Structure formats: structure tokens, C-alpha cells
mmCIF file of C-alpha atoms in Angstrom:
data_model
loop_
_atom_site.group_PDB
_atom_site.id
_atom_site.type_symbol
_atom_site.label_atom_id
_atom_site.label_comp_id
_atom_site.label_asym_id
_atom_site.label_seq_id
_atom_site.Cartn_x
_atom_site.Cartn_y
_atom_site.Cartn_z
ATOM 1 C CA UNK A 1 0.000 0.000 0.000
ATOM 2 C CA UNK A 2 1.313 3.409 -0.875
ATOM 3 C CA UNK A 3 1.916 5.573 2.179
ATOM 4 C CA UNK A 4 0.451 9.072 2.316
ATOM 5 C CA UNK A 5 2.608 11.739 3.932
ATOM 6 C CA UNK A 6 1.650 15.139 5.286
ATOM 7 C CA UNK A 7 3.707 18.105 6.416
ATOM 8 C CA UNK A 8 4.304 17.733 10.128
ATOM 9 C CA UNK A 9 5.794 21.161 10.340
ATOM 10 C CA UNK A 10 9.106 22.960 10.395
ATOM 11 C CA UNK A 11 11.478 23.903 13.139
ATOM 12 C CA UNK A 12 13.939 26.773 13.046
ATOM 13 C CA UNK A 13 16.669 27.195 15.630
ATOM 14 C CA UNK A 14 18.110 30.692 15.792
ATOM 15 C CA UNK A 15 21.485 32.063 16.792
ATOM 16 C CA UNK A 16 22.664 35.713 17.087
ATOM 17 C CA UNK A 17 20.518 38.843 17.273
ATOM 18 C CA UNK A 18 18.979 41.037 14.573
ATOM 19 C CA UNK A 19 20.395 44.590 14.792
ATOM 20 C CA UNK A 20 18.207 46.676 17.149
ATOM 21 C CA UNK A 21 15.493 48.685 15.447
ATOM 22 C CA UNK A 22 15.337 46.520 12.328
ATOM 23 C CA UNK A 23 13.084 43.705 11.201
ATOM 24 C CA UNK A 24 13.663 40.176 9.916
ATOM 25 C CA UNK A 25 10.926 37.668 9.049
ATOM 26 C CA UNK A 26 11.624 34.146 7.802
ATOM 27 C CA UNK A 27 8.831 31.996 6.391
ATOM 28 C CA UNK A 28 9.689 28.474 5.221
ATOM 29 C CA UNK A 29 7.197 26.710 2.959
ATOM 30 C CA UNK A 30 7.794 22.958 3.101
ATOM 31 C CA UNK A 31 5.423 22.136 0.256
ATOM 32 C CA UNK A 32 2.636 19.555 0.249
ATOM 33 C CA UNK A 33 4.205 16.169 -0.363
ATOM 34 C CA UNK A 34 7.960 16.106 0.183
ATOM 35 C CA UNK A 35 8.564 15.926 -3.581
ATOM 36 C CA UNK A 36 7.648 19.300 -5.069
ATOM 37 C CA UNK A 37 10.101 22.073 -4.233
ATOM 38 C CA UNK A 38 9.963 23.808 -0.887
ATOM 39 C CA UNK A 39 10.960 27.464 -0.477
ATOM 40 C CA UNK A 40 12.359 29.786 2.155
ATOM 41 C CA UNK A 41 11.119 33.384 2.048
ATOM 42 C CA UNK A 42 12.913 36.175 3.895
ATOM 43 C CA UNK A 43 11.836 39.756 4.561
ATOM 44 C CA UNK A 44 14.148 42.402 6.019
ATOM 45 C CA UNK A 45 14.462 46.194 6.072
ATOM 46 C CA UNK A 46 18.225 46.217 6.660
ATOM 47 C CA UNK A 47 21.174 45.807 4.263
ATOM 48 C CA UNK A 48 21.616 42.052 4.210
ATOM 49 C CA UNK A 49 22.826 39.037 2.274
ATOM 50 C CA UNK A 50 21.354 35.560 2.772
ATOM 51 C CA UNK A 51 22.600 32.120 1.773
ATOM 52 C CA UNK A 52 21.931 28.478 2.593
ATOM 53 C CA UNK A 53 24.261 25.586 3.282
ATOM 54 C CA UNK A 54 22.643 22.761 1.336
ATOM 55 C CA UNK A 55 23.207 19.081 0.613
ATOM 56 C CA UNK A 56 26.576 18.161 -0.860
ATOM 57 C CA UNK A 57 28.263 20.976 1.105
ATOM 58 C CA UNK A 58 26.901 23.465 -1.417
ATOM 59 C CA UNK A 59 26.385 27.157 -0.620
ATOM 60 C CA UNK A 60 23.519 28.817 -2.493
ATOM 61 C CA UNK A 61 22.586 32.508 -2.226
ATOM 62 C CA UNK A 62 19.036 33.828 -1.940
ATOM 63 C CA UNK A 63 17.787 36.035 -4.773
ATOM 64 C CA UNK A 64 16.104 39.423 -4.398
ATOM 65 C CA UNK A 65 14.968 42.108 -6.818
ATOM 66 C CA UNK A 66 14.492 44.880 -4.261
ATOM 67 C CA UNK A 67 16.732 44.052 -1.286
ATOM 68 C CA UNK A 68 13.635 43.559 0.887
ATOM 69 C CA UNK A 69 12.060 40.287 -0.235
ATOM 70 C CA UNK A 70 14.477 37.344 -0.628
ATOM 71 C CA UNK A 71 13.634 33.863 -1.906
ATOM 72 C CA UNK A 72 15.319 30.467 -2.207
ATOM 73 C CA UNK A 73 13.721 27.341 -3.742
ATOM 74 C CA UNK A 74 14.862 24.088 -2.091
ATOM 75 C CA UNK A 75 14.490 20.622 -3.636
ATOM 76 C CA UNK A 76 14.013 17.309 -1.852
ATOM 77 C CA UNK A 77 16.655 14.613 -2.573
ATOM 78 C CA UNK A 78 14.024 12.117 -3.748
ATOM 79 C CA UNK A 79 12.940 10.537 -7.027
ATOM 80 C CA UNK A 80 10.892 13.089 -8.965
ATOM 81 C CA UNK A 81 12.236 15.962 -6.850
ATOM 82 C CA UNK A 82 12.916 19.418 -8.256
ATOM 83 C CA UNK A 83 16.101 20.761 -9.800
ATOM 84 C CA UNK A 84 16.957 23.616 -7.435
ATOM 85 C CA UNK A 85 20.661 24.231 -6.864
ATOM 86 C CA UNK A 86 19.934 23.890 -3.132
ATOM 87 C CA UNK A 87 18.790 20.483 -1.856
ATOM 88 C CA UNK A 88 17.807 19.442 1.640
ATOM 89 C CA UNK A 89 19.962 17.163 3.742
ATOM 90 C CA UNK A 90 17.892 14.091 4.678
ATOM 91 C CA UNK A 91 18.177 12.569 8.110
ATOM 92 C CA UNK A 92 19.053 8.878 8.047
ATOM 93 C CA UNK A 93 16.062 6.512 8.390
ATOM 94 C CA UNK A 94 13.563 9.395 8.735
ATOM 95 C CA UNK A 95 11.586 11.739 6.508
ATOM 96 C CA UNK A 96 13.259 14.772 8.067
ATOM 97 C CA UNK A 97 15.035 17.326 5.875
ATOM 98 C CA UNK A 98 17.195 20.257 6.964
ATOM 99 C CA UNK A 99 19.261 23.172 5.660
ATOM 100 C CA UNK A 100 21.215 25.896 7.465
ATOM 101 C CA UNK A 101 20.389 29.500 6.494
ATOM 102 C CA UNK A 102 22.621 32.442 7.395
ATOM 103 C CA UNK A 103 21.740 36.135 7.076
ATOM 104 C CA UNK A 104 24.661 38.577 7.190
ATOM 105 C CA UNK A 105 23.948 42.171 8.190
ATOM 106 C CA UNK A 106 26.173 45.194 7.668
ATOM 107 C CA UNK A 107 26.396 48.871 8.492
ATOM 108 C CA UNK A 108 24.427 50.928 5.934
ATOM 109 C CA UNK A 109 26.758 52.135 3.186
ATOM 110 C CA UNK A 110 29.437 49.589 4.043
ATOM 111 C CA UNK A 111 30.465 46.689 1.827
ATOM 112 C CA UNK A 112 31.506 44.692 4.881
ATOM 113 C CA UNK A 113 28.830 42.561 6.483
ATOM 114 C CA UNK A 114 28.771 41.358 10.032
ATOM 115 C CA UNK A 115 26.498 39.886 12.720
ATOM 116 C CA UNK A 116 25.399 36.606 11.123
ATOM 117 C CA UNK A 117 21.935 35.272 11.892
ATOM 118 C CA UNK A 118 21.774 31.459 11.699
ATOM 119 C CA UNK A 119 18.627 29.409 11.172
ATOM 120 C CA UNK A 120 18.293 25.647 10.930
ATOM 121 C CA UNK A 121 15.222 24.980 8.785
ATOM 122 C CA UNK A 122 13.684 21.526 9.263
ATOM 123 C CA UNK A 123 10.828 20.066 7.216
ATOM 124 C CA UNK A 124 9.438 16.786 8.576
ATOM 125 C CA UNK A 125 7.122 14.337 6.817
ATOM 126 C CA UNK A 126 5.652 11.350 8.658
ATOM 127 C CA UNK A 127 2.719 8.994 7.831
ATOM 128 C CA UNK A 128 -0.667 10.240 9.012
ATOM 129 C CA UNK A 129 0.612 13.380 10.674
ATOM 130 C CA UNK A 130 -1.489 16.526 10.923
ATOM 131 C CA UNK A 131 -0.504 19.555 8.901
ATOM 132 C CA UNK A 132 0.595 22.204 11.364
ATOM 133 C CA UNK A 133 2.959 24.428 9.396
ATOM 134 C CA UNK A 134 3.085 28.084 10.401
ATOM 135 C CA UNK A 135 5.308 31.072 9.826
ATOM 136 C CA UNK A 136 8.374 31.890 11.868
ATOM 137 C CA UNK A 137 8.651 35.585 12.562
ATOM 138 C CA UNK A 138 11.658 37.169 14.219
ATOM 139 C CA UNK A 139 10.793 40.757 15.079
ATOM 140 C CA UNK A 140 13.157 42.645 17.385
ATOM 141 C CA UNK A 141 11.645 45.487 19.469
ATOM 142 C CA UNK A 142 11.981 47.664 17.518
ATOM 143 C CA UNK A 143 19.681 54.880 2.664
ATOM 144 C CA UNK A 144 16.726 65.061 -9.902
ATOM 145 C CA UNK A 145 15.118 67.374 -12.082
ATOM 146 C CA UNK A 146 12.209 69.501 -10.916
ATOM 147 C CA UNK A 147 8.645 68.796 -11.974
ATOM 148 C CA UNK A 148 7.370 71.916 -13.678
ATOM 149 C CA UNK A 149 3.694 72.462 -12.936
ATOM 150 C CA UNK A 150 1.735 74.159 -15.664
ATOM 151 C CA UNK A 151 -1.959 74.941 -15.786
ATOM 152 C CA UNK A 152 -3.724 72.116 -14.014
ATOM 153 C CA UNK A 153 -7.247 71.325 -12.811
ATOM 154 C CA UNK A 154 -8.518 72.727 -9.504
ATOM 155 C CA UNK A 155 -7.463 71.266 -6.183
ATOM 156 C CA UNK A 156 -9.443 68.202 -5.152
ATOM 157 C CA UNK A 157 -11.675 68.325 -2.057
ATOM 158 C CA UNK A 158 -10.592 64.748 -1.293
ATOM 159 C CA UNK A 159 -8.611 64.056 1.872
ATOM 160 C CA UNK A 160 -5.438 62.132 1.061
ATOM 161 C CA UNK A 161 -3.173 60.787 3.791
ATOM 162 C CA UNK A 162 0.511 60.091 3.122
ATOM 163 C CA UNK A 163 2.625 57.870 5.377
ATOM 164 C CA UNK A 164 6.116 56.441 5.564
ATOM 165 C CA UNK A 165 5.783 52.721 6.356
ATOM 166 C CA UNK A 166 8.146 49.808 7.009
ATOM 167 C CA UNK A 167 8.378 46.645 4.919
ATOM 168 C CA UNK A 168 5.348 45.050 6.595
ATOM 169 C CA UNK A 169 3.212 48.162 6.236
ATOM 170 C CA UNK A 170 3.462 49.636 9.747
ATOM 171 C CA UNK A 171 3.352 53.435 9.946
ATOM 172 C CA UNK A 172 6.657 54.992 11.024
ATOM 173 C CA UNK A 173 6.497 57.922 13.441
ATOM 174 C CA UNK A 174 9.074 60.133 15.117
ATOM 175 C CA UNK A 175 12.476 58.645 14.366
ATOM 176 C CA UNK A 176 13.725 56.147 11.809
ATOM 177 C CA UNK A 177 17.029 54.294 11.507
ATOM 178 C CA UNK A 178 19.370 55.251 8.681
ATOM 179 C CA UNK A 179 19.636 52.641 5.951
ATOM 180 C CA UNK A 180 16.243 51.137 6.782
ATOM 181 C CA UNK A 181 14.139 49.967 3.829
ATOM 182 C CA UNK A 182 10.861 51.882 3.735
ATOM 183 C CA UNK A 183 8.210 53.018 1.283
ATOM 184 C CA UNK A 184 5.515 55.655 0.965
ATOM 185 C CA UNK A 185 1.837 54.762 1.303
ATOM 186 C CA UNK A 186 -1.068 57.027 0.401
ATOM 187 C CA UNK A 187 -4.791 56.526 0.853
ATOM 188 C CA UNK A 188 -7.721 58.680 -0.250
ATOM 189 C CA UNK A 189 -10.682 59.067 2.097
ATOM 190 C CA UNK A 190 -13.076 60.661 -0.395
ATOM 191 C CA UNK A 191 -16.268 58.549 -0.479
ATOM 192 C CA UNK A 192 -16.661 59.080 -4.240
ATOM 193 C CA UNK A 193 -12.992 58.448 -5.019
ATOM 194 C CA UNK A 194 -12.136 55.135 -6.689
ATOM 195 C CA UNK A 195 -8.375 55.474 -6.533
ATOM 196 C CA UNK A 196 -5.432 57.828 -6.879
ATOM 197 C CA UNK A 197 -2.371 58.172 -9.086
ATOM 198 C CA UNK A 198 0.874 59.724 -7.736
ATOM 199 C CA UNK A 199 2.320 62.251 -10.179
ATOM 200 C CA UNK A 200 5.299 63.716 -8.299
ATOM 201 C CA UNK A 201 6.978 63.470 -4.890
ATOM 202 C CA UNK A 202 9.646 65.535 -3.132
ATOM 203 C CA UNK A 203 11.800 64.896 -0.068
ATOM 204 C CA UNK A 204 12.270 67.980 2.107
ATOM 205 C CA UNK A 205 14.721 68.756 4.903
ATOM 206 C CA UNK A 206 14.203 71.163 7.811
ATOM 207 C CA UNK A 207 15.788 74.090 5.917
ATOM 208 C CA UNK A 208 13.484 73.911 2.920
ATOM 209 C CA UNK A 209 15.868 71.889 0.780
ATOM 210 C CA UNK A 210 13.821 69.904 -1.731
ATOM 211 C CA UNK A 211 14.811 66.770 -3.666
ATOM 212 C CA UNK A 212 12.537 65.386 -6.388
ATOM 213 C CA UNK A 213 12.214 61.597 -6.062
ATOM 214 C CA UNK A 214 9.219 61.061 -8.387
ATOM 215 C CA UNK A 215 8.268 62.919 -11.559
ATOM 216 C CA UNK A 216 5.531 62.095 -14.035
ATOM 217 C CA UNK A 217 4.875 58.944 -12.002
ATOM 218 C CA UNK A 218 8.428 57.568 -12.379
ATOM 219 C CA UNK A 219 11.458 57.536 -10.087
ATOM 220 C CA UNK A 220 14.257 60.082 -10.186
ATOM 221 C CA UNK A 221 16.944 57.448 -10.778
ATOM 222 C CA UNK A 222 18.671 58.049 -7.440
ATOM 223 C CA UNK A 223 16.180 57.243 -4.679
ATOM 224 C CA UNK A 224 13.739 55.356 -6.921
ATOM 225 C CA UNK A 225 14.709 53.678 -10.191
ATOM 226 C CA UNK A 226 13.548 55.430 -13.351
ATOM 227 C CA UNK A 227 11.454 52.360 -14.166
ATOM 228 C CA UNK A 228 9.777 52.376 -10.737
ATOM 229 C CA UNK A 229 7.097 54.476 -9.130
ATOM 230 C CA UNK A 230 3.950 53.676 -7.166
ATOM 231 C CA UNK A 231 1.423 50.889 -7.554
ATOM 232 C CA UNK A 232 -2.261 51.578 -6.938
ATOM 233 C CA UNK A 233 -4.771 49.072 -5.613
ATOM 234 C CA UNK A 234 -8.170 50.512 -4.868
ATOM 235 C CA UNK A 235 -7.944 53.627 -2.730
ATOM 236 C CA UNK A 236 -4.365 52.866 -1.670
ATOM 237 C CA UNK A 237 -1.074 53.301 -3.450
ATOM 238 C CA UNK A 238 2.455 52.239 -2.449
ATOM 239 C CA UNK A 239 5.844 53.350 -3.710
ATOM 240 C CA UNK A 240 8.702 50.994 -4.466
ATOM 241 C CA UNK A 241 11.030 50.355 -1.499
ATOM 242 C CA UNK A 242 13.953 52.686 -0.882
ATOM 243 C CA UNK A 243 16.594 53.217 1.796
ATOM 244 C CA UNK A 244 16.232 56.094 4.265
ATOM 245 C CA UNK A 245 18.441 59.004 3.185
ATOM 246 C CA UNK A 246 19.215 62.630 4.027
ATOM 247 C CA UNK A 247 18.939 65.829 1.984
ATOM 248 C CA UNK A 248 22.088 67.961 2.383
ATOM 249 C CA UNK A 249 23.004 65.958 5.492
ATOM 250 C CA UNK A 250 20.011 67.251 7.459
ATOM 251 C CA UNK A 251 18.785 64.649 10.007
ATOM 252 C CA UNK A 252 15.159 65.761 9.529
ATOM 253 C CA UNK A 253 13.120 64.570 6.572
ATOM 254 C CA UNK A 254 9.544 64.648 5.282
ATOM 255 C CA UNK A 255 7.823 63.855 1.986
ATOM 256 C CA UNK A 256 5.283 65.721 -0.145
ATOM 257 C CA UNK A 257 3.423 64.161 -3.095
ATOM 258 C CA UNK A 258 0.958 65.371 -5.720
ATOM 259 C CA UNK A 259 -1.850 63.034 -6.784
ATOM 260 C CA UNK A 260 -4.530 62.757 -9.432
ATOM 261 C CA UNK A 261 -7.807 61.468 -7.968
ATOM 262 C CA UNK A 262 -9.643 58.776 -9.945
ATOM 263 C CA UNK A 263 -13.395 58.694 -10.577
ATOM 264 C CA UNK A 264 -13.113 55.094 -11.779
ATOM 265 C CA UNK A 265 -10.774 52.285 -10.746
ATOM 266 C CA UNK A 266 -7.214 53.164 -11.779
ATOM 267 C CA UNK A 267 -5.275 50.186 -10.421
ATOM 268 C CA UNK A 268 -1.763 49.539 -11.622
ATOM 269 C CA UNK A 269 1.642 51.235 -11.827
ATOM 270 C CA UNK A 270 2.207 54.976 -11.976
ATOM 271 C CA UNK A 271 5.353 54.589 -14.082
ATOM 272 C CA UNK A 272 5.398 53.640 -17.733
ATOM 273 C CA UNK A 273 8.990 53.566 -19.037
ATOM 274 C CA UNK A 274 9.869 55.350 -22.267
ATOM 275 C CA UNK A 275 8.517 53.522 -25.261
ATOM 276 C CA UNK A 276 5.557 52.035 -23.400
ATOM 277 C CA UNK A 277 2.107 53.563 -23.347
ATOM 278 C CA UNK A 278 -0.174 53.572 -20.338
ATOM 279 C CA UNK A 279 -2.940 51.047 -20.857
ATOM 280 C CA UNK A 280 -6.321 52.580 -21.137
ATOM 281 C CA UNK A 281 -8.963 51.236 -18.832
ATOM 282 C CA UNK A 282 -11.830 49.193 -20.333
ATOM 283 C CA UNK A 283 -14.658 51.340 -21.596
ATOM 284 C CA UNK A 284 -12.821 54.596 -22.150
ATOM 285 C CA UNK A 285 -9.648 56.621 -22.331
ATOM 286 C CA UNK A 286 -7.368 57.598 -19.476
ATOM 287 C CA UNK A 287 -9.159 60.913 -19.138
ATOM 288 C CA UNK A 288 -12.496 59.173 -18.645
ATOM 289 C CA UNK A 289 -11.499 57.670 -15.302
ATOM 290 C CA UNK A 290 -9.568 60.576 -13.765
ATOM 291 C CA UNK A 291 -11.242 63.340 -11.855
ATOM 292 C CA UNK A 292 -10.626 66.835 -13.177
ATOM 293 C CA UNK A 293 -8.795 67.621 -9.931
ATOM 294 C CA UNK A 294 -5.496 67.173 -8.117
ATOM 295 C CA UNK A 295 -4.479 66.960 -4.485
ATOM 296 C CA UNK A 296 -1.316 67.276 -2.387
ATOM 297 C CA UNK A 297 -0.392 65.337 0.763
ATOM 298 C CA UNK A 298 2.565 65.462 3.144
ATOM 299 C CA UNK A 299 3.999 63.052 5.708
ATOM 300 C CA UNK A 300 5.024 63.810 9.258
ATOM 301 C CA UNK A 301 8.592 64.978 9.925
ATOM 302 C CA UNK A 302 11.090 62.205 10.735
ATOM 303 C CA UNK A 303 14.384 62.367 12.603
ATOM 304 C CA UNK A 304 17.086 60.048 11.300
ATOM 305 C CA UNK A 305 19.205 57.917 13.615
ATOM 306 C CA UNK A 306 22.725 57.200 12.385
ATOM 307 C CA UNK A 307 24.560 57.976 9.151
ATOM 308 C CA UNK A 308 22.565 57.638 5.940
ATOM 309 C CA UNK A 309 23.204 58.068 2.235
ATOM 310 C CA UNK A 310 23.094 61.806 1.522
ATOM 311 C CA UNK A 311 21.771 63.550 -1.576
ATOM 312 C CA UNK A 312 23.248 67.067 -1.803
ATOM 313 C CA UNK A 313 21.367 69.816 -3.592
ATOM 314 C CA UNK A 314 22.743 73.202 -4.599
ATOM 315 C CA UNK A 315 20.170 75.278 -2.749
ATOM 316 C CA UNK A 316 16.604 75.057 -1.463
ATOM 317 C CA UNK A 317 14.054 75.422 -4.202
ATOM 318 C CA UNK A 318 11.293 77.989 -4.018
ATOM 319 C CA UNK A 319 7.921 76.652 -2.823
ATOM 320 C CA UNK A 320 5.737 75.428 -5.633
ATOM 321 C CA UNK A 321 2.756 77.457 -6.713
ATOM 322 C CA UNK A 322 -0.738 76.258 -6.040
ATOM 323 C CA UNK A 323 -2.551 74.393 -8.788
ATOM 324 C CA UNK A 324 -4.556 76.690 -10.997
ATOM 325 C CA UNK A 325 -7.832 76.111 -12.795
ATOM 326 C CA UNK A 326 -7.589 75.802 -16.580
ATOM 327 C CA UNK A 327 -8.958 78.853 -18.275
#
């Protein structure tokens, strides 16, 4: 009779300590049957590198496209198993599979990493067991050209809130550690609003120095990549991740963004790289689902802890004029 196996669960033993004030989540996914690939997912807001020590004494690095979310597929050393470069080590005479994962942290701006975190990931399969997998979360207590505004529609009556949030979406208040990965989140509270599209964003220091980080929906190329911007889902929109930075070395920082308010759903990215056209929504052109109005929102002021990447500007720019009604 063919035996049926279920995930019994995973165990992770931890050594070392995540740097204070930063976050690290590890979520192993053992898979359903001990044949299809498993995966280890890692989330952190600190400069980090992650790798696994796999079967055959092989070291395999995690991959990441944004320095926040890391992923590593892991194959089981069984007939029909996957082809990942990293394979589990099987315990003798038992359906128990392990790998060692290390996460190396470093001082923001430094190429040297230190303070290794070590995790032993164990996936166990036994006949008739109950599936009890859950996530492991390690959370300690707690690095451009101007947008020229022409004649634009009148200011929107909508209330838009703009926040700086960490990698798991928690609002940041007061102080923030240098080099921490963060992003901007905006939400519109207008009952008739169906969404919002960020058009431009500036970072401001306490002396009025202003650095453009978003223009025409796309990044400036320094803080945000020129192919990145915000992504809208319903009445909320999130920027791509970026590292906390300073403007002219000032430890105080805040953000101001201009938005177009949508009368119909306008989900999707704000940035459309050169050569690509913004898709029109079903049933009409772009203009048919945008309100004839704009709105501005600003975050709280943040104080930076520690040394961060600095973006110097020649001099503070003059405050921008209010939006004017088309004549």
C-alpha cells in the first residue's frame, strides 16, 4: 500500500541577534508532499545578504529584486524531486530534511557585512501526521530634475493621507534608523474616489531643501529607479522600497506628493517607461477615469538615527505654486 505523507511542520533554531530597530521575518514553505520544491522566504528592512548551506556541502545565495524580499527554492533529494541548486539534507532513516540558512547584516553604506543570523530549517514528513505548518517571525523590538507644474485642474476636495511605512506596512512615526528599507503609502478618504495616481513626490529637509524623487509617475533614478514608481490598488497606493536618506546631510526629513484622484478604478503602476504607453482602462480613455482635480499630501517629519546616504542639492528650491484652474 502506498503511504500518504503530510507536512508535520518545520522547526527553526536561531542564533545571534537582529540589529536593534530593524526587522527580519523568515517563512519556510515545506510544500505539500515532500517531492515538489519547498521554499524559504525572507523579509528584512536592513542591508543584508542571505545564503543556505545545502546538501553536498553546497552554498547557495538567496535572490532578491528589491533588497527587501528574498527567496530560495529548495528541492528534496528524492525521485521526482525538483532541480533547485539547493537540496535538503535528509536525516538517516527518517523523513526529516534540513538546511542551514545564514543572514549577514552590515552597516548601511558599508560593503563589509557582520552579525550573522543562523537558522536551521527543518521540514518533517511522517505517515498520518497533521498539517501544522506556520510562519516563523523574528521581530526585534523595535539609505533630480524639478517637476514643472503648468496649468492644471482645480485642487481636489478629497482628503489624502501620506505615510512612511516599514516593509510590513506599519506606519513609522518620530524617528527612523538610517539605511532602513521603507516606502511611501497614500490613501484617499473621499467617499466618491475610486483610486489615486501619484504624479510627483519631493523629499524635504528642515531648511526647505527639496529633492525630487518622483516625476511624471516615475522615479528620479537616485532614490527610486527610473522604471519604478507607485502601484495603486483601490484607494491605496504604495511606492517601491527605498533606503532612508538625508537631503544635504540634514537629520530631519519629510515627503510631499501630488496626486490625481480617480473617478473610476485606476489600479496599476504609476510609471510607464519610455517607449511604453499607459494602458487605457476598459470602456474609455485615461481621461475618462480621472477626476478633473489634483491633491497634495505630506507626511510627518522624521528624525534620522545614524549615518545615511546623503543627496546634496545646490540650494533650497522655491515653494511650488498652487494648482490653478484651466482657463
